[in-house]
XYZ file of C-alpha atoms in Angstrom:
142
model
C -11.331 32.993 45.061
C -8.962 30.601 43.296
C -5.249 31.376 43.485
C -3.615 31.658 40.063
C -0.041 30.422 39.712
C 2.612 32.612 38.134
C 3.901 31.358 34.754
C 7.182 30.151 36.264
C 5.453 28.344 39.151
C 2.988 26.762 36.712
C 5.855 25.579 34.486
C 7.641 24.081 37.506
C 4.453 22.324 38.584
C 3.889 20.912 35.084
C 7.489 19.677 34.811
C 7.281 18.090 38.268
C 4.069 16.318 37.237
C 5.553 14.958 33.987
C 8.684 13.720 35.729
C 6.592 12.031 38.406
C 4.719 10.109 35.675
C 8.110 8.805 34.479
C 8.933 7.730 38.014
C 11.704 10.312 38.346
C 12.242 11.921 41.736
C 13.210 15.553 41.322
C 13.249 18.822 43.175
C 11.840 21.454 40.830
C 12.103 25.136 41.724
C 11.131 28.307 39.944
C 12.288 31.881 40.186
C 11.556 35.265 38.716
C 14.226 37.881 38.149
C 14.758 41.090 36.251
C 13.916 40.519 32.577
C 13.011 36.862 32.955
C 12.182 33.727 34.868
C 13.513 30.202 35.170
C 12.866 26.679 36.367
C 15.640 24.501 37.803
C 15.310 20.720 37.982
C 17.559 19.018 40.543
C 18.205 15.310 39.934
C 20.447 12.655 41.437
C 21.924 9.525 39.850
C 19.970 9.725 36.595
C 21.497 7.706 33.753
C 22.335 9.372 30.414
C 19.456 7.712 28.518
C 16.897 8.973 31.034
C 18.552 12.413 30.951
C 17.807 12.624 27.229
C 14.133 11.842 27.901
C 14.058 14.463 30.673
C 15.662 17.079 28.400
C 13.057 16.338 25.742
C 10.234 16.793 28.266
C 11.608 19.976 29.798
C 12.627 21.647 26.524
C 9.033 22.447 25.627
C 8.731 24.562 28.789
C 11.477 26.951 27.621
C 10.055 29.452 25.162
C 13.299 30.329 23.417
C 17.066 30.210 23.282
C 19.788 32.701 24.052
C 22.133 33.455 21.162
C 25.296 34.657 22.837
C 27.104 35.763 19.669
C 24.369 38.315 18.987
C 23.499 38.882 22.671
C 19.912 38.115 21.719
C 17.145 35.946 23.156
C 15.231 34.275 20.331
C 11.635 33.357 21.262
C 11.512 30.399 18.875
C 9.587 27.821 20.911
C 6.375 29.520 22.012
C 3.612 26.969 22.626
C 0.206 28.490 23.314
C -1.565 27.149 26.380
C 1.610 25.732 27.935
C 3.259 27.499 30.879
C 6.752 28.443 29.737
C 9.808 30.213 31.118
C 12.850 31.903 29.662
C 15.297 29.307 30.987
C 15.077 25.671 32.128
C 18.164 24.363 33.928
C 18.776 20.707 34.712
C 21.253 19.641 37.379
C 22.044 15.923 37.599
C 24.565 15.083 40.312
C 25.998 11.745 41.363
C 25.362 10.766 44.991
C 28.230 9.723 47.225
C 27.221 6.086 46.714
C 27.239 6.539 42.923
C 30.662 8.214 43.009
C 31.952 5.243 44.973
C 30.388 2.780 42.524
C 32.003 4.583 39.567
C 35.373 4.685 41.360
C 35.158 0.950 42.057
C 34.307 0.249 38.404
C 37.235 2.371 37.219
C 39.576 0.538 39.580
C 38.183 -2.879 38.590
C 38.621 -2.169 34.884
C 42.140 -0.938 35.560
C 41.418 2.427 33.970
C 44.885 3.763 33.110
C 46.104 6.063 35.845
C 42.929 6.177 37.950
C 44.486 4.512 40.988
C 47.382 7.021 40.889
C 45.242 10.087 40.126
C 45.151 12.909 42.628
C 41.838 13.852 44.279
C 40.957 16.541 41.716
C 41.741 14.371 38.679
C 39.955 11.362 40.156
C 36.882 13.474 40.899
C 36.884 14.847 37.355
C 37.119 11.325 35.906
C 34.232 10.136 38.081
C 32.043 13.029 36.887
C 32.978 12.439 33.241
C 32.113 8.739 33.439
C 28.894 9.551 35.293
C 27.739 11.252 32.068
C 29.073 8.545 29.724
C 26.267 6.390 28.290
C 28.558 3.527 27.264
C 30.137 3.372 30.739
C 26.646 3.227 32.285
C 25.688 0.311 30.023
C 28.869 -1.603 30.791
C 29.351 -0.903 34.505
C 26.420 0.824 36.196
C 23.268 -0.708 34.699
C 21.599 -2.812 37.321
């Protein structure tokens, strides 16, 4: 007897497969909870341009959007024959090496105030520039 995957596990498997074809390493998990299900994609050191491609791929696996003003979930993206979930979350974090590389680039470019910034402010700047496409092009593209 063949084991049938749950919709959320099937969606996670399909996302994992598509990302693998792009050459993207990711941890993809799924979960089921009261009134819904979700897939979370964990990434590390992915540049902003690739993030856009990943968002485009994963968006088809989410069958709707939550409209907070009306407290309403709108099922506006149902695709027959495709395993879908209520929510798809993407987490892209910089590694310690990437944080260091960004810090070095900010110091080298004499970013105003970075060298004098406290730990919290410096960390916030690093995370902001990690998501900045222009900064990636100028300082992190290898």
